[in-house]
C-alpha positions as MATLAB code, in Angstrom:
seq = 'MSTTTVETSAAVTKDGPAPAPGRVRRRGESGPLASLTSHGILIAASLVALFPVAWLVFLSLGPDKDDYLHPGRIWSKMTFDNYAYVLQHTNFFDWLTSSLIVSLGTTLLGVLVAATTGYAVSRMRFPGYRKFMWVLLVTQMFPVAVLMVPMYQIMADLQLIDTYFGLVLVYCSTAVPYCAWLLKGYFDTIPFEIDEAGRVDGLSPFGTFFRLILPLAKPGLAVAAFYSFITAFGEVAFATTFMLDDQKYTLAVGLQSFVSEHDAQRNLMAATAVLIAIPVSAFFYLVQKNLVTGLTAGGTKG';
ca = [
     -15.576   58.143   91.722;
     -14.250   58.296   88.184;
     -11.070   56.746   87.027;
      -8.756   58.108   84.325;
      -7.069   55.743   81.943;
      -3.751   56.883   80.542;
      -2.738   55.275   77.250;
       0.875   55.222   76.249;
       1.844   55.520   72.620;
       4.747   53.137   72.901;
       3.896   49.461   72.920;
       5.065   47.629   75.999;
       6.178   44.050   75.913;
       7.201   41.753   78.679;
      10.842   42.479   77.850;
      10.357   46.248   77.980;
       9.311   49.013   75.571;
       9.541   48.241   71.822;
      12.343   50.035   69.924;
      11.399   53.095   67.843;
      11.089   52.415   64.134;
      14.072   53.451   61.995;
      14.026   56.131   59.281;
      12.047   54.977   56.272;
      13.840   55.567   52.944;
      11.739   57.391   50.418;
      11.065   55.914   47.027;
      13.861   56.782   44.625;
      16.203   57.893   47.407;
      19.639   56.322   47.179;
      21.387   54.760   50.107;
      24.580   56.084   51.722;
      26.826   53.746   49.751;
      25.195   54.581   46.420;
      25.334   58.300   47.189;
      29.008   58.087   48.139;
      29.783   56.144   44.973;
      27.967   58.593   42.704;
      29.692   61.583   44.307;
      33.048   59.868   43.958;
      32.449   59.212   40.258;
      31.368   62.830   39.677;
      34.428   64.176   41.475;
      36.730   61.900   39.447;
      35.040   62.942   36.190;
      35.384   66.622   37.135;
      39.083   66.182   37.830;
      39.586   64.412   34.503;
      37.813   67.265   32.708;
      39.689   70.014   34.548;
      43.159   68.477   34.401;
      43.945   69.393   30.749;
      42.877   73.006   31.381;
      44.913   73.255   34.572;
      47.915   71.645   32.846;
      47.692   74.126   29.964;
      47.599   77.068   32.363;
      50.560   75.611   34.260;
      52.641   75.196   31.080;
      51.792   78.760   30.007;
      53.653   80.030   33.098;
      56.948   78.474   32.018;
      59.337   81.062   30.497;
      61.179   78.655   28.166;
      59.775   76.923   25.106;
      61.102   73.540   26.238;
      59.662   73.681   29.748;
      56.948   71.249   28.763;
      59.648   68.556   28.647;
      60.548   69.234   32.292;
      57.345   70.567   33.915;
      58.731   70.173   37.434;
      61.151   73.041   36.825;
      58.323   75.503   36.174;
      57.475   75.775   39.884;
      60.646   77.708   40.664;
      60.407   80.177   37.758;
      56.726   80.873   37.129;
      56.124   84.095   35.226;
      53.500   85.921   33.185;
      56.023   87.022   30.564;
      54.458   84.722   27.966;
      51.149   86.551   28.241;
      52.869   89.925   28.043;
      54.760   88.871   24.925;
      51.632   87.545   23.203;
      49.653   90.696   23.955;
      52.413   93.169   23.072;
      54.509   91.578   20.325;
      52.057   89.550   18.229;
      48.908   90.270   16.224;
      46.758   88.811   18.980;
      44.231   91.645   19.010;
      43.914   91.536   15.220;
      43.276   87.794   15.450;
      40.770   88.354   18.247;
      38.932   91.006   16.234;
      38.753   88.721   13.197;
      37.534   85.806   15.302;
      34.802   87.882   16.939;
      33.641   89.326   13.621;
      33.442   85.915   11.996;
      31.999   84.116   15.026;
      29.334   86.689   15.855;
      28.454   87.076   12.172;
      28.063   83.306   11.852;
      25.971   83.238   15.024;
      23.569   85.978   13.937;
      23.148   84.879   10.329;
      23.218   81.150   11.065;
      20.664   81.283   13.883;
      18.347   83.499   11.837;
      18.415   81.161    8.833;
      18.176   78.047   10.993;
      15.274   79.447   13.038;
      13.202   80.393    9.999;
      13.985   77.037    8.376;
      13.104   75.041   11.478;
       9.894   77.004   12.014;
       8.779   76.590    8.417;
       9.303   72.811    8.500;
       7.653   72.554   11.918;
       4.520   74.522   11.040;
       4.069   74.410    7.259;
       3.351   71.362    5.127;
       4.793   72.352    1.778;
       5.717   69.716   -0.828;
       8.943   67.956    0.056;
       9.299   69.405    3.556;
      10.381   66.041    4.983;
      12.958   65.414    2.248;
      14.257   68.959    2.704;
      15.344   68.254    6.268;
      17.024   65.025    5.202;
      18.905   66.913    2.496;
      20.223   69.262    5.191;
      21.337   66.255    7.188;
      23.112   64.689    4.202;
      25.200   67.845    3.724;
      26.879   67.097    7.062;
      28.182   63.749    5.776;
      30.823   65.231    3.467;
      34.305   65.722    4.966;
      36.055   69.073    4.857;
      38.653   67.843    2.351;
      35.911   67.099   -0.187;
      34.204   70.469    0.255;
      37.339   72.594    0.226;
      37.965   72.757   -3.532;
      34.388   73.452   -4.722;
      33.860   76.006   -1.949;
      37.082   77.765   -2.864;
      35.999   77.897   -6.500;
      32.611   79.333   -5.551;
      34.165   81.914   -3.230;
      36.663   82.912   -5.913;
      33.904   83.357   -8.507;
      31.979   85.542   -6.038;
      35.170   87.471   -5.146;
      34.761   86.578   -1.488;
      38.225   85.144   -0.900;
      39.990   86.872    2.014;
      36.760   88.505    3.225;
      34.957   88.091    6.507;
      31.583   87.702    4.823;
      32.834   84.843    2.664;
      34.140   82.991    5.715;
      30.844   83.608    7.531;
      28.935   82.031    4.643;
      31.237   79.008    4.683;
      30.711   78.511    8.410;
      26.952   78.944    8.035;
      26.940   76.041    5.596;
      28.175   73.915    8.500;
      26.167   75.407   11.349;
      22.758   75.918    9.724;
      21.863   72.254    9.004;
      22.457   71.123   12.586;
      20.803   74.202   14.105;
      17.784   73.821   11.808;
      17.245   70.262   13.036;
      17.717   71.391   16.634;
      15.273   74.284   16.392;
      12.734   72.267   14.421;
      12.554   69.806   17.309;
      12.196   72.683   19.756;
       9.450   74.407   17.746;
       7.539   71.122   17.724;
       7.233   71.420   21.509;
       5.491   74.817   21.264;
       1.696   74.383   20.974;
       0.098   75.234   17.630;
      -2.597   77.147   19.516;
      -0.126   79.998   20.022;
       0.166   80.457   16.244;
      -3.602   80.357   15.889;
      -4.016   82.924   18.653;
      -1.564   85.204   16.871;
      -3.486   84.971   13.618;
      -6.759   85.700   15.435;
      -5.141   88.861   16.802;
      -4.239   89.900   13.260;
      -0.554   88.992   13.198;
       1.060   87.891    9.967;
       3.056   84.627    9.884;
       6.256   86.623   10.303;
       4.697   88.650   13.106;
       3.636   85.460   14.874;
       7.116   84.026   14.453;
       9.041   87.039   15.715;
       6.649   88.285   18.413;
       5.270   85.050   19.859;
       7.370   82.021   18.907;
      10.921   83.351   19.219;
      10.487   84.625   22.797;
       9.279   81.153   23.793;
      12.188   79.507   21.967;
      15.003   81.306   23.814;
      16.519   78.088   25.251;
      16.684   76.480   21.812;
      18.073   79.663   20.284;
      20.740   79.784   23.000;
      21.937   76.285   22.135;
      21.983   77.089   18.411;
      23.864   80.332   19.048;
      26.445   78.600   21.236;
      27.009   75.856   18.663;
      27.376   78.377   15.823;
      29.778   80.513   17.840;
      31.981   77.568   18.812;
      31.951   76.199   15.250;
      33.275   79.456   13.833;
      35.594   80.375   16.710;
      37.663   77.208   16.741;
      37.679   76.184   13.064;
      41.057   76.036   11.335;
      40.871   74.408    7.883;
      38.499   76.844    6.162;
      40.035   79.888    7.855;
      43.517   78.872    6.723;
      42.350   78.382    3.132;
      40.089   81.394    2.623;
      41.909   84.067    4.663;
      45.172   85.136    3.019;
      46.017   88.336    4.914;
      47.813   87.560    8.182;
      46.013   90.486    9.844;
      42.706   88.757    9.095;
      43.723   85.461   10.622;
      41.440   84.119   13.281;
      42.831   83.071   16.658;
      42.852   79.402   15.707;
      44.976   80.163   12.642;
      47.187   82.667   14.415;
      47.988   80.021   16.991;
      49.769   78.059   14.267;
      52.264   80.888   13.740;
      54.119   79.770   16.877;
      55.000   76.480   15.237;
      57.308   76.339   12.217;
      59.348   73.658   10.535;
      62.391   74.247   12.711;
      60.975   75.789   15.867;
      58.005   75.439   18.211;
      57.349   78.062   20.869;
      55.050   75.933   22.968;
      55.102   78.276   25.937;
      53.643   81.050   23.799;
      51.153   78.617   22.292;
      49.957   77.658   25.760;
      49.578   81.295   26.818;
      47.665   82.122   23.633;
      45.418   79.105   24.091;
      44.500   80.295   27.588;
      43.685   83.753   26.242;
      41.600   82.208   23.453;
      39.459   80.394   26.021;
      38.392   83.652   27.690;
      35.920   84.847   24.980;
      34.393   81.367   24.706;
      33.971   81.170   28.468;
      32.344   84.600   28.511;
      29.902   83.618   25.757;
      29.105   80.379   27.564;
      28.375   82.343   30.742;
      25.867   84.501   28.870;
      23.865   81.579   27.483;
      24.376   78.934   30.182;
      20.977   79.538   31.812;
      19.191   78.368   28.681;
      21.583   75.650   27.525;
      20.290   72.742   29.604;
      16.651   73.562   28.896;
      17.329   73.943   25.190;
      19.277   70.708   24.936;
      16.542   68.631   26.598;
      13.352   70.299   25.411;
      13.773   69.257   21.781;
      13.679   65.595   22.768;
      10.032   65.691   23.909;
       6.864   66.815   22.264;
       3.837   68.071   24.075;
];
């Protein structure tokens, strides 16, 4: 006769079966309290960031220019008349056209110059290439007030005052140095073997740059393009100085027309500011997929 021994998986003690082990926390996993705290901080930070935008939209719905002094009264008389007035009775579309021409021109020209500059410093070892990048960095140390007079003199000598191209060149002088540093760091992360493979296949240095390197550098180019666009779209000082025709004003300059020495139409300013944010938001939506990758990739090399 054979006997069968049945083994139980649970250990049995004299007081009864042992309790099942609890859930083991993985390495790096935060506890419930830490997770709740981090989510609370993120929610609070999001509310702080969104409040000014929501407040601006709320004030833009007030029909009177002094409603910002008594915001509680806006609830009972919300209207879109401010937006209708801005779109129908101001030069908003002329300002928008000027802003898009200048911003997109600065983006295209600035990114092209910055990309070629960053690639040359990253790949080529010409005399003074290190000092060249530091010279670009030093140009960012001068305040706008110092640069205004010499730039105006140069633009006047070149007959570029009150022209879109002249304003694009001025904005490129601000955007290119930063974008060149940004793209140089990004190009450093692309292996040199790709350039060598391009030369083996018979590509020229320009062919290697445009056909092999630029497609791999899309995240970095997206960050540079976004920075250049924002720099040109929201700048006021240079646009006020170099653009004399009110039909060539950019949106940032046109916004000032609602404020005079004796009057301030803040309701119209708020409505215009909301409309100004739409093109920037649309441009951000187009490049957002590459922004995070481009911002972080330049910080590592490998």
